[in-house]
Amino acid sequence: MDNFEEILVHGSEEDLQELKAWLFQENIRLATAQKELEGLQEKFLKEKIQFQDEMKLLNHKILSERQRLKEDNQFFAKKMEILQNGFQQLDIDRRRLDKEWAKLSAEKELLSEHSSYEKSLDVSVFFQGVKNPLALKKRYKDLIKIFHPDNLAGDKDIIQRINREYENLKSEYESFRQA
């Protein structure tokens, strides 16, 4: 159906009918194609609107995530500042404690050189007022907690004398109970 004008001018009735049928089919094909294009165009517009909505939603999420990240960074900066201040305070405290420790060590050394305090200490004073074995045991445990060598106030010699005194008093209570 390439030469329409020839068929229209010189064509037979059959050719005209055939041309008419072809034009009808072509018209239907074009109408169908146009409907398909309109459907595709409508589908494209819906997808475009959906895409725009998704983009708005994603942009909103991005903005909220950026805001959250900014807040997290501010929170982290505050925490870091607190930690740095804490470390500075700890360093100051450590220096102060080192000075106090040195002072206490010097005092202890001075006491050990110039005083016989530890040697003349009467540990029986620690057990005054104890009237029964249960009170004796409790007092002994309390004294061990205080004067244990691992403590700052602890001393091995004092612990040995406390142990001897405890054993003496314990044996006295046992002998009274047996008598």
PDB file of C-alpha atoms in Angstrom:
ATOM      1  CA  MET A   1       0.000   0.000   0.000  1.00  0.00           C
ATOM      2  CA  ASP A   2       2.775   2.323  -0.871  1.00  0.00           C
ATOM      3  CA  ASN A   3       1.177   4.264  -3.696  1.00  0.00           C
ATOM      4  CA  PHE A   4      -2.164   5.501  -2.337  1.00  0.00           C
ATOM      5  CA  GLU A   5      -2.678   8.174  -4.908  1.00  0.00           C
ATOM      6  CA  GLU A   6      -2.350   5.770  -7.818  1.00  0.00           C
ATOM      7  CA  ILE A   7      -4.876   3.388  -6.322  1.00  0.00           C
ATOM      8  CA  LEU A   8      -7.291   6.243  -5.591  1.00  0.00           C
ATOM      9  CA  VAL A   9      -7.017   7.622  -9.083  1.00  0.00           C
ATOM     10  CA  HIS A  10      -6.481   4.545 -11.244  1.00  0.00           C
ATOM     11  CA  GLY A  11      -7.390   1.680  -8.987  1.00  0.00           C
ATOM     12  CA  SER A  12     -10.156  -0.832  -9.452  1.00  0.00           C
ATOM     13  CA  GLU A  13     -13.043  -1.383  -7.052  1.00  0.00           C
ATOM     14  CA  GLU A  14     -11.215  -4.308  -5.522  1.00  0.00           C
ATOM     15  CA  ASP A  15      -8.092  -2.260  -4.972  1.00  0.00           C
ATOM     16  CA  LEU A  16     -10.170   0.467  -3.380  1.00  0.00           C
ATOM     17  CA  GLN A  17     -11.863  -2.051  -1.085  1.00  0.00           C
ATOM     18  CA  GLU A  18      -8.514  -3.511  -0.198  1.00  0.00           C
ATOM     19  CA  LEU A  19      -7.133   0.001   0.446  1.00  0.00           C
ATOM     20  CA  LYS A  20     -10.205   0.795   2.536  1.00  0.00           C
ATOM     21  CA  ALA A  21      -9.737  -2.397   4.617  1.00  0.00           C
ATOM     22  CA  TRP A  22      -6.059  -1.654   5.037  1.00  0.00           C
ATOM     23  CA  LEU A  23      -6.807   1.931   6.094  1.00  0.00           C
ATOM     24  CA  PHE A  24      -9.410   0.620   8.547  1.00  0.00           C
ATOM     25  CA  GLN A  25      -6.927  -1.859  10.027  1.00  0.00           C
ATOM     26  CA  GLU A  26      -4.271   0.810  10.125  1.00  0.00           C
ATOM     27  CA  ASN A  27      -6.727   3.190  11.826  1.00  0.00           C
ATOM     28  CA  ILE A  28      -7.544   0.513  14.429  1.00  0.00           C
ATOM     29  CA  ARG A  29      -3.835  -0.225  14.914  1.00  0.00           C
ATOM     30  CA  LEU A  30      -3.095   3.475  15.370  1.00  0.00           C
ATOM     31  CA  ALA A  31      -6.030   3.896  17.796  1.00  0.00           C
ATOM     32  CA  THR A  32      -4.811   0.891  19.780  1.00  0.00           C
ATOM     33  CA  ALA A  33      -1.265   2.214  19.745  1.00  0.00           C
ATOM     34  CA  GLN A  34      -2.550   5.626  20.823  1.00  0.00           C
ATOM     35  CA  LYS A  35      -4.487   4.032  23.716  1.00  0.00           C
ATOM     36  CA  GLU A  36      -1.400   2.066  24.675  1.00  0.00           C
ATOM     37  CA  LEU A  37       0.646   5.270  24.555  1.00  0.00           C
ATOM     38  CA  GLU A  38      -1.940   7.090  26.655  1.00  0.00           C
ATOM     39  CA  GLY A  39      -1.912   4.186  29.136  1.00  0.00           C
ATOM     40  CA  LEU A  40       1.873   4.272  29.201  1.00  0.00           C
ATOM     41  CA  GLN A  41       1.802   8.029  29.607  1.00  0.00           C
ATOM     42  CA  GLU A  42      -0.657   7.721  32.503  1.00  0.00           C
ATOM     43  CA  LYS A  43       1.465   4.968  34.048  1.00  0.00           C
ATOM     44  CA  PHE A  44       4.546   7.157  33.565  1.00  0.00           C
ATOM     45  CA  LEU A  45       2.827  10.088  35.304  1.00  0.00           C
ATOM     46  CA  LYS A  46       1.808   7.845  38.224  1.00  0.00           C
ATOM     47  CA  GLU A  47       5.350   6.525  38.491  1.00  0.00           C
ATOM     48  CA  LYS A  48       6.680  10.072  38.281  1.00  0.00           C
ATOM     49  CA  ILE A  49       4.396  11.177  41.122  1.00  0.00           C
ATOM     50  CA  GLN A  50       5.341   8.074  43.125  1.00  0.00           C
ATOM     51  CA  PHE A  51       9.013   8.768  42.454  1.00  0.00           C
ATOM     52  CA  GLN A  52       8.603  12.389  43.568  1.00  0.00           C
ATOM     53  CA  ASP A  53       6.838  11.232  46.753  1.00  0.00           C
ATOM     54  CA  GLU A  54       9.632   8.728  47.416  1.00  0.00           C
ATOM     55  CA  MET A  55      12.228  11.429  46.791  1.00  0.00           C
ATOM     56  CA  LYS A  56      10.459  13.749  49.252  1.00  0.00           C
ATOM     57  CA  LEU A  57      10.359  10.953  51.813  1.00  0.00           C
ATOM     58  CA  LEU A  58      14.028  10.116  51.265  1.00  0.00           C
ATOM     59  CA  ASN A  59      15.005  13.788  51.449  1.00  0.00           C
ATOM     60  CA  HIS A  60      13.067  14.055  54.705  1.00  0.00           C
ATOM     61  CA  LYS A  61      14.850  10.960  56.052  1.00  0.00           C
ATOM     62  CA  ILE A  62      18.213  12.351  54.954  1.00  0.00           C
ATOM     63  CA  LEU A  63      17.490  15.646  56.683  1.00  0.00           C
ATOM     64  CA  SER A  64      16.368  13.918  59.873  1.00  0.00           C
ATOM     65  CA  GLU A  65      19.440  11.622  59.788  1.00  0.00           C
ATOM     66  CA  ARG A  66      21.689  14.644  59.277  1.00  0.00           C
ATOM     67  CA  GLN A  67      20.001  16.347  62.219  1.00  0.00           C
ATOM     68  CA  ARG A  68      20.418  13.203  64.343  1.00  0.00           C
ATOM     69  CA  LEU A  69      24.052  12.932  63.268  1.00  0.00           C
ATOM     70  CA  LYS A  70      24.613  16.576  64.170  1.00  0.00           C
ATOM     71  CA  GLU A  71      23.011  15.994  67.585  1.00  0.00           C
ATOM     72  CA  ASP A  72      25.105  12.841  68.049  1.00  0.00           C
ATOM     73  CA  ASN A  73      28.241  14.796  67.193  1.00  0.00           C
ATOM     74  CA  GLN A  74      27.298  17.498  69.701  1.00  0.00           C
ATOM     75  CA  PHE A  75      26.567  14.828  72.312  1.00  0.00           C
ATOM     76  CA  PHE A  76      29.897  13.137  71.564  1.00  0.00           C
ATOM     77  CA  ALA A  77      31.690  16.474  71.838  1.00  0.00           C
ATOM     78  CA  LYS A  78      30.078  17.082  75.242  1.00  0.00           C
ATOM     79  CA  LYS A  79      31.030  13.572  76.387  1.00  0.00           C
ATOM     80  CA  MET A  80      34.582  14.106  75.137  1.00  0.00           C
ATOM     81  CA  GLU A  81      34.766  17.408  76.993  1.00  0.00           C
ATOM     82  CA  ILE A  82      33.515  15.732  80.177  1.00  0.00           C
ATOM     83  CA  LEU A  83      36.063  12.931  79.752  1.00  0.00           C
ATOM     84  CA  GLN A  84      38.889  15.376  79.143  1.00  0.00           C
ATOM     85  CA  ASN A  85      37.878  17.370  82.224  1.00  0.00           C
ATOM     86  CA  GLY A  86      37.688  14.131  84.181  1.00  0.00           C
ATOM     87  CA  PHE A  87      41.148  13.083  83.013  1.00  0.00           C
ATOM     88  CA  GLN A  88      42.527  16.495  83.935  1.00  0.00           C
ATOM     89  CA  GLN A  89      40.933  16.213  87.377  1.00  0.00           C
ATOM     90  CA  LEU A  90      42.294  12.679  87.754  1.00  0.00           C
ATOM     91  CA  ASP A  91      45.755  13.922  86.834  1.00  0.00           C
ATOM     92  CA  ILE A  92      45.479  16.719  89.402  1.00  0.00           C
ATOM     93  CA  ASP A  93      44.268  14.232  92.022  1.00  0.00           C
ATOM     94  CA  ARG A  94      47.069  11.801  91.128  1.00  0.00           C
ATOM     95  CA  ARG A  95      49.671  14.523  91.579  1.00  0.00           C
ATOM     96  CA  ARG A  96      48.116  15.560  94.879  1.00  0.00           C
ATOM     97  CA  LEU A  97      48.035  11.947  96.062  1.00  0.00           C
ATOM     98  CA  ASP A  98      51.646  11.448  94.992  1.00  0.00           C
ATOM     99  CA  LYS A  99      52.611  14.467  97.104  1.00  0.00           C
ATOM    100  CA  GLU A 100      50.579  13.200 100.045  1.00  0.00           C
ATOM    101  CA  TRP A 101      52.060   9.714  99.632  1.00  0.00           C
ATOM    102  CA  ALA A 102      55.559  11.142  99.624  1.00  0.00           C
ATOM    103  CA  LYS A 103      54.690  13.194 102.719  1.00  0.00           C
ATOM    104  CA  LEU A 104      53.243  10.143 104.482  1.00  0.00           C
ATOM    105  CA  SER A 105      56.236   8.029 103.514  1.00  0.00           C
ATOM    106  CA  ALA A 106      58.548  10.667 104.932  1.00  0.00           C
ATOM    107  CA  GLU A 107      56.508  10.833 108.146  1.00  0.00           C
ATOM    108  CA  LYS A 108      56.494   7.040 108.462  1.00  0.00           C
ATOM    109  CA  GLU A 109      60.224   6.943 107.907  1.00  0.00           C
ATOM    110  CA  LEU A 110      60.671   9.664 110.488  1.00  0.00           C
ATOM    111  CA  LEU A 111      58.497   7.783 112.950  1.00  0.00           C
ATOM    112  CA  SER A 112      60.339   4.537 112.414  1.00  0.00           C
ATOM    113  CA  GLU A 113      63.693   6.276 112.937  1.00  0.00           C
ATOM    114  CA  HIS A 114      62.828   8.400 115.966  1.00  0.00           C
ATOM    115  CA  SER A 115      60.149   6.445 117.732  1.00  0.00           C
ATOM    116  CA  SER A 116      59.719   3.038 119.140  1.00  0.00           C
ATOM    117  CA  TYR A 117      55.956   3.401 118.965  1.00  0.00           C
ATOM    118  CA  GLU A 118      55.396   0.143 117.153  1.00  0.00           C
ATOM    119  CA  LYS A 119      57.640  -1.805 119.521  1.00  0.00           C
ATOM    120  CA  SER A 120      56.071  -0.394 122.673  1.00  0.00           C
ATOM    121  CA  LEU A 121      52.462  -0.816 121.474  1.00  0.00           C
ATOM    122  CA  ASP A 122      50.454  -2.903 123.919  1.00  0.00           C
ATOM    123  CA  VAL A 123      47.942  -4.913 121.868  1.00  0.00           C
ATOM    124  CA  SER A 124      46.006  -5.986 124.949  1.00  0.00           C
ATOM    125  CA  VAL A 125      44.377  -2.547 124.739  1.00  0.00           C
ATOM    126  CA  PHE A 126      42.659  -3.681 121.550  1.00  0.00           C
ATOM    127  CA  PHE A 127      40.895  -6.493 123.375  1.00  0.00           C
ATOM    128  CA  GLN A 128      39.671  -4.486 126.410  1.00  0.00           C
ATOM    129  CA  GLY A 129      35.989  -4.917 127.165  1.00  0.00           C
ATOM    130  CA  VAL A 130      35.774  -8.345 125.509  1.00  0.00           C
ATOM    131  CA  LYS A 131      33.797 -10.633 127.823  1.00  0.00           C
ATOM    132  CA  ASN A 132      33.054 -13.789 125.780  1.00  0.00           C
ATOM    133  CA  PRO A 133      34.571 -15.881 122.960  1.00  0.00           C
ATOM    134  CA  LEU A 134      32.112 -14.579 120.363  1.00  0.00           C
ATOM    135  CA  ALA A 135      32.992 -10.936 121.106  1.00  0.00           C
ATOM    136  CA  LEU A 136      36.682 -11.927 121.082  1.00  0.00           C
ATOM    137  CA  LYS A 137      36.351 -13.466 117.630  1.00  0.00           C
ATOM    138  CA  LYS A 138      34.482 -10.416 116.277  1.00  0.00           C
ATOM    139  CA  ARG A 139      37.064  -7.989 117.706  1.00  0.00           C
ATOM    140  CA  TYR A 140      39.880 -10.127 116.259  1.00  0.00           C
ATOM    141  CA  LYS A 141      38.323 -10.051 112.758  1.00  0.00           C
ATOM    142  CA  ASP A 142      37.847  -6.280 112.952  1.00  0.00           C
ATOM    143  CA  LEU A 143      41.464  -5.782 114.018  1.00  0.00           C
ATOM    144  CA  ILE A 144      42.725  -8.027 111.219  1.00  0.00           C
ATOM    145  CA  LYS A 145      40.776  -5.944 108.707  1.00  0.00           C
ATOM    146  CA  ILE A 146      42.323  -2.758 110.045  1.00  0.00           C
ATOM    147  CA  PHE A 147      45.930  -3.823 110.567  1.00  0.00           C
ATOM    148  CA  HIS A 148      46.361  -6.314 107.725  1.00  0.00           C
ATOM    149  CA  PRO A 149      49.702  -5.682 105.950  1.00  0.00           C
ATOM    150  CA  ASP A 150      47.910  -5.055 102.632  1.00  0.00           C
ATOM    151  CA  ASN A 151      46.139  -1.998 104.107  1.00  0.00           C
ATOM    152  CA  LEU A 152      47.697   1.444 104.479  1.00  0.00           C
ATOM    153  CA  ALA A 153      47.527   1.227 108.268  1.00  0.00           C
ATOM    154  CA  GLY A 154      48.707  -2.390 108.222  1.00  0.00           C
ATOM    155  CA  ASP A 155      51.845  -3.704 109.845  1.00  0.00           C
ATOM    156  CA  LYS A 156      53.181  -7.244 109.944  1.00  0.00           C
ATOM    157  CA  ASP A 157      54.592  -6.911 113.464  1.00  0.00           C
ATOM    158  CA  ILE A 158      51.319  -5.615 114.906  1.00  0.00           C
ATOM    159  CA  ILE A 159      49.388  -8.447 113.220  1.00  0.00           C
ATOM    160  CA  GLN A 160      51.747 -11.006 114.782  1.00  0.00           C
ATOM    161  CA  ARG A 161      51.267  -9.478 118.240  1.00  0.00           C
ATOM    162  CA  ILE A 162      47.465  -9.337 117.733  1.00  0.00           C
ATOM    163  CA  ASN A 163      47.512 -13.025 116.724  1.00  0.00           C
ATOM    164  CA  ARG A 164      49.520 -13.958 119.836  1.00  0.00           C
ATOM    165  CA  GLU A 165      47.195 -11.972 122.098  1.00  0.00           C
ATOM    166  CA  TYR A 166      44.124 -13.503 120.434  1.00  0.00           C
ATOM    167  CA  GLU A 167      45.475 -17.026 120.899  1.00  0.00           C
ATOM    168  CA  ASN A 168      46.270 -16.293 124.590  1.00  0.00           C
ATOM    169  CA  LEU A 169      42.793 -14.882 125.276  1.00  0.00           C
ATOM    170  CA  LYS A 170      41.123 -17.691 123.330  1.00  0.00           C
ATOM    171  CA  SER A 171      42.967 -20.321 125.344  1.00  0.00           C
ATOM    172  CA  GLU A 172      42.007 -18.471 128.580  1.00  0.00           C
ATOM    173  CA  TYR A 173      38.311 -18.510 127.602  1.00  0.00           C
ATOM    174  CA  GLU A 174      38.560 -22.223 126.754  1.00  0.00           C
ATOM    175  CA  SER A 175      40.223 -23.029 130.061  1.00  0.00           C
ATOM    176  CA  PHE A 176      37.524 -21.092 131.963  1.00  0.00           C
ATOM    177  CA  ARG A 177      34.838 -22.913 130.057  1.00  0.00           C
ATOM    178  CA  GLN A 178      36.391 -26.286 130.815  1.00  0.00           C
ATOM    179  CA  ALA A 179      36.812 -25.470 134.504  1.00  0.00           C
TER     180      ALA A 179
END
